[in-house]
Each structure stands twice: as C-alpha cells, then as structure tokens.
Coordinates of C-alpha atoms in Angstrom, one line a residue:
M820 CA -222.6 -158.6 -17.8
G821 CA -222.9 -155.9 -15.2
H822 CA -225.8 -153.7 -14.4
G823 CA -224.2 -150.8 -16.2
S824 CA -224.1 -152.5 -19.5
S825 CA -227.8 -153.1 -19.5
G826 CA -228.4 -149.5 -18.7
L827 CA -226.1 -148.5 -21.5
R828 CA -228.0 -150.8 -23.9
R829 CA -231.3 -149.3 -22.8
I830 CA -230.1 -145.8 -23.5
V831 CA -228.6 -146.8 -26.8
R832 CA -231.9 -148.4 -27.8
E833 CA -233.8 -145.3 -26.6
V834 CA -231.5 -143.0 -28.6
A835 CA -231.9 -145.2 -31.7
K836 CA -235.7 -145.2 -31.4
F837 CA -235.7 -141.4 -30.8
G838 CA -233.4 -141.0 -33.8
A839 CA -235.7 -143.1 -36.0
V840 CA -238.8 -141.1 -35.1
G841 CA -236.7 -137.8 -35.2
G842 CA -235.2 -138.7 -38.6
A843 CA -238.7 -139.3 -40.1
G844 CA -239.8 -136.1 -38.4
L845 CA -236.9 -134.3 -39.9
L846 CA -237.9 -135.5 -43.4
V847 CA -241.5 -134.4 -42.7
N848 CA -240.3 -131.0 -41.5
L849 CA -238.0 -130.4 -44.5
V850 CA -240.4 -131.6 -47.1
V851 CA -243.3 -129.5 -45.7
F852 CA -241.0 -126.5 -45.3
N853 CA -239.8 -126.7 -49.0
M854 CA -243.3 -127.3 -50.3
V855 CA -244.8 -124.4 -48.3
R856 CA -241.9 -122.2 -49.3
H857 CA -242.2 -122.9 -53.0
L858 CA -245.9 -123.3 -53.3
T859 CA -247.0 -120.3 -51.3
D860 CA -246.0 -116.7 -50.7
L861 CA -245.4 -117.2 -47.0
P862 CA -242.1 -115.7 -45.8
V863 CA -239.4 -118.2 -45.0
V864 CA -239.7 -118.3 -41.2
R865 CA -243.5 -118.6 -41.4
A866 CA -243.1 -121.5 -43.8
S867 CA -240.7 -123.0 -41.3
V868 CA -243.1 -122.6 -38.4
V869 CA -245.8 -124.4 -40.4
A870 CA -243.5 -127.2 -41.1
T871 CA -242.3 -127.4 -37.5
V872 CA -245.9 -127.7 -36.3
V873 CA -246.6 -130.5 -38.7
S874 CA -243.5 -132.3 -37.6
I875 CA -244.4 -131.8 -33.9
V876 CA -247.7 -133.6 -34.4
F877 CA -245.9 -136.4 -36.4
N878 CA -243.2 -136.7 -33.7
Y879 CA -245.7 -136.9 -30.8
I880 CA -247.4 -139.9 -32.4
G881 CA -244.1 -141.6 -33.1
F882 CA -242.7 -140.9 -29.6
R883 CA -245.8 -141.9 -27.7
Y884 CA -246.5 -145.1 -29.7
F885 CA -243.0 -146.2 -30.7
T886 CA -240.1 -144.7 -28.8
Y887 CA -241.7 -144.3 -25.4
R888 CA -244.6 -146.8 -25.6
D889 CA -243.4 -148.5 -22.4
R890 CA -243.4 -145.3 -20.4
D891 CA -246.0 -144.1 -17.9
K892 CA -249.4 -143.4 -19.7
S893 CA -251.4 -142.3 -16.6
G894 CA -251.3 -138.6 -17.1
R895 CA -251.9 -138.1 -20.9
T896 CA -253.1 -134.5 -20.4
K897 CA -250.1 -133.5 -18.5
E898 CA -247.9 -135.4 -20.9
L899 CA -249.3 -133.7 -23.9
T900 CA -249.2 -130.3 -22.2
L901 CA -245.5 -130.7 -21.4
F902 CA -244.8 -132.1 -24.9
L903 CA -246.3 -129.1 -26.5
L904 CA -244.5 -126.7 -24.1
F905 CA -241.1 -128.2 -24.8
S906 CA -241.9 -128.5 -28.5
V907 CA -242.7 -124.8 -28.6
V908 CA -239.3 -124.0 -27.0
G909 CA -237.7 -126.3 -29.6
L910 CA -239.7 -124.4 -32.3
V911 CA -238.3 -121.1 -31.0
I912 CA -234.8 -122.4 -31.0
E913 CA -235.1 -123.9 -34.5
N914 CA -236.8 -121.0 -36.1
G915 CA -234.8 -118.4 -34.1
I916 CA -231.7 -119.7 -35.8
L917 CA -233.4 -119.5 -39.2
Y918 CA -234.7 -116.0 -38.4
A919 CA -231.2 -114.8 -37.4
A920 CA -229.7 -116.2 -40.6
T921 CA -232.4 -114.8 -42.9
Y922 CA -233.1 -111.4 -41.4
G923 CA -229.9 -110.8 -39.4
F924 CA -227.4 -111.9 -42.1
G925 CA -229.5 -111.8 -45.3
W926 CA -228.9 -115.5 -46.0
D927 CA -232.1 -116.3 -47.8
S928 CA -231.4 -118.5 -50.7
P929 CA -233.2 -121.9 -50.7
L930 CA -229.9 -123.6 -49.9
Q931 CA -229.0 -121.3 -47.1
S932 CA -232.5 -121.5 -45.7
N933 CA -232.3 -125.3 -45.7
I934 CA -228.9 -125.3 -44.1
F935 CA -229.9 -123.0 -41.2
K936 CA -233.3 -124.8 -40.9
F937 CA -231.3 -128.1 -40.5
V938 CA -228.8 -126.5 -38.0
G939 CA -231.8 -125.2 -36.0
I940 CA -233.4 -128.6 -36.0
G941 CA -230.2 -130.2 -34.8
I942 CA -229.8 -127.8 -31.8
A943 CA -233.5 -128.0 -30.9
T944 CA -233.3 -131.8 -31.1
L945 CA -230.7 -131.9 -28.3
F946 CA -233.0 -129.9 -26.2
R947 CA -236.1 -131.9 -27.1
F948 CA -234.4 -135.3 -26.4
W949 CA -233.3 -134.1 -22.9
S950 CA -236.7 -132.5 -22.1
Y951 CA -238.9 -135.3 -23.5
R952 CA -237.1 -138.1 -21.7
S953 CA -236.7 -136.1 -18.4
W954 CA -240.1 -134.5 -18.2
V955 CA -242.7 -135.7 -20.7
F956 CA -242.3 -139.5 -21.2
K957 CA -241.2 -140.4 -17.7
T958 CA -240.3 -143.9 -16.7
L959 CA -242.6 -145.8 -14.4
P960 CA -241.5 -145.6 -10.8
A961 CA -239.4 -148.6 -9.8
R962 CA -242.1 -149.8 -7.3
E963 CA -244.8 -149.8 -10.1
A964 CA -242.5 -151.6 -12.5
V965 CA -241.6 -154.3 -9.9
A966 CA -245.3 -154.7 -9.0
S967 CA -246.2 -155.0 -12.7
A968 CA -243.5 -157.6 -13.3
E969 CA -244.5 -159.6 -10.1
S970 CA -248.2 -159.7 -11.2
F971 CA -247.1 -160.9 -14.6
L972 CA -245.0 -163.7 -13.0
E973 CA -247.9 -164.7 -10.7
E974 CA -250.3 -164.9 -13.7
A975 CA -247.8 -167.0 -15.5
E976 CA -247.3 -169.3 -12.5
Q977 CA -251.1 -169.7 -12.1
G978 CA -251.5 -170.5 -15.7
A979 CA -248.7 -173.1 -15.5
A980 CA -250.3 -174.7 -12.4
R981 CA -253.7 -175.0 -14.1
K982 CA -252.3 -176.9 -17.1
P983 CA -252.2 -180.6 -16.6
R984 CA -248.7 -181.9 -16.8
P985 CA -248.0 -184.9 -19.1
R986 CA -247.3 -188.0 -17.2
Q987 CA -243.8 -189.4 -17.5
R988 CA -243.4 -193.1 -18.1
V989 CA -240.8 -194.9 -16.1
L990 CA -239.2 -197.8 -17.9

C-alpha cells in the first residue's frame, strides 16, 4: 500500500473519533437544551447557549483524551485558550442560526427549535473540525515524532539485549 492510503486511513480514523465524541456531544447538547427549555423559563436561545456550553466542556474532555490523545500536549494553556476561542465562534454560528429562525422568522415551536438547533450544530461542527485539527490539537512536528519513535526502538533493543537468550541445542 502506498503512503497516501495510510494518510487516508489516518484521516478516516480521526473523523470517526471526532464523530464519536461529537455525536455524544450532540446528544448532551440536545438533551440539556430540551431540559432547560422545558424545565425553566429561559428563552430558547439562552437555553441553547447553556446547552452549548455544557457540550463544549464535554467535547473538550472527549477530544483531548480520546480523539486527539496522541497530539502535542506541551502547551495546554494555549490549547485550551484556542479551543475556547474556536468553540465560542462555533457557539455563535450554532445559536445565530437558531436566533434567526426564532426571532427573524418566528419559528419557535419545540420541533422547529430542535431542527434549527440541529442545523446550527451541523454547520458549526464543520468549522470546529477544521479549526480544532488545524489550530488546537496540532500534530507533533515530524522531527519530534521521529525522535520519540527512535528512542522507543532504542529502549526496546536495549531491553532485548539484556535478556539472556535461550541456548539452542544442536543435534
């Protein structure tokens, strides 16, 4: 197999992991949205913002420790700052669509709110995927990855050299 197929496999795996965390985050977002909407007197967009913030926290944990656990961890403060910045942009996209549907067109039934919340999440997700993988959870530079792999191999070789080899009997 060529080099391109391993790159394609890597991106497919990344998209699948991103989708798994994102799908769980979507459920968290929609459940919290509907609970807040039906259990409180908050207006629809404010209820949506609360739900989005809860899902942002959920998603950060999932992305950092599942989807992108192999990525550079050296600058956590910068990572979290960028994550929050891009998440806020996603929050504005997501809730801006809901706001336009609710207050611009008067589409405020529970079904309509959920449809436009879902559409907003979908559009914001495209932005988030691009921004998180490009800016937040960056891959290790190739030099560091090679050095890490080389040190692993050296340790493995040293461990193998220390083990006594069983003697072979010649018959």
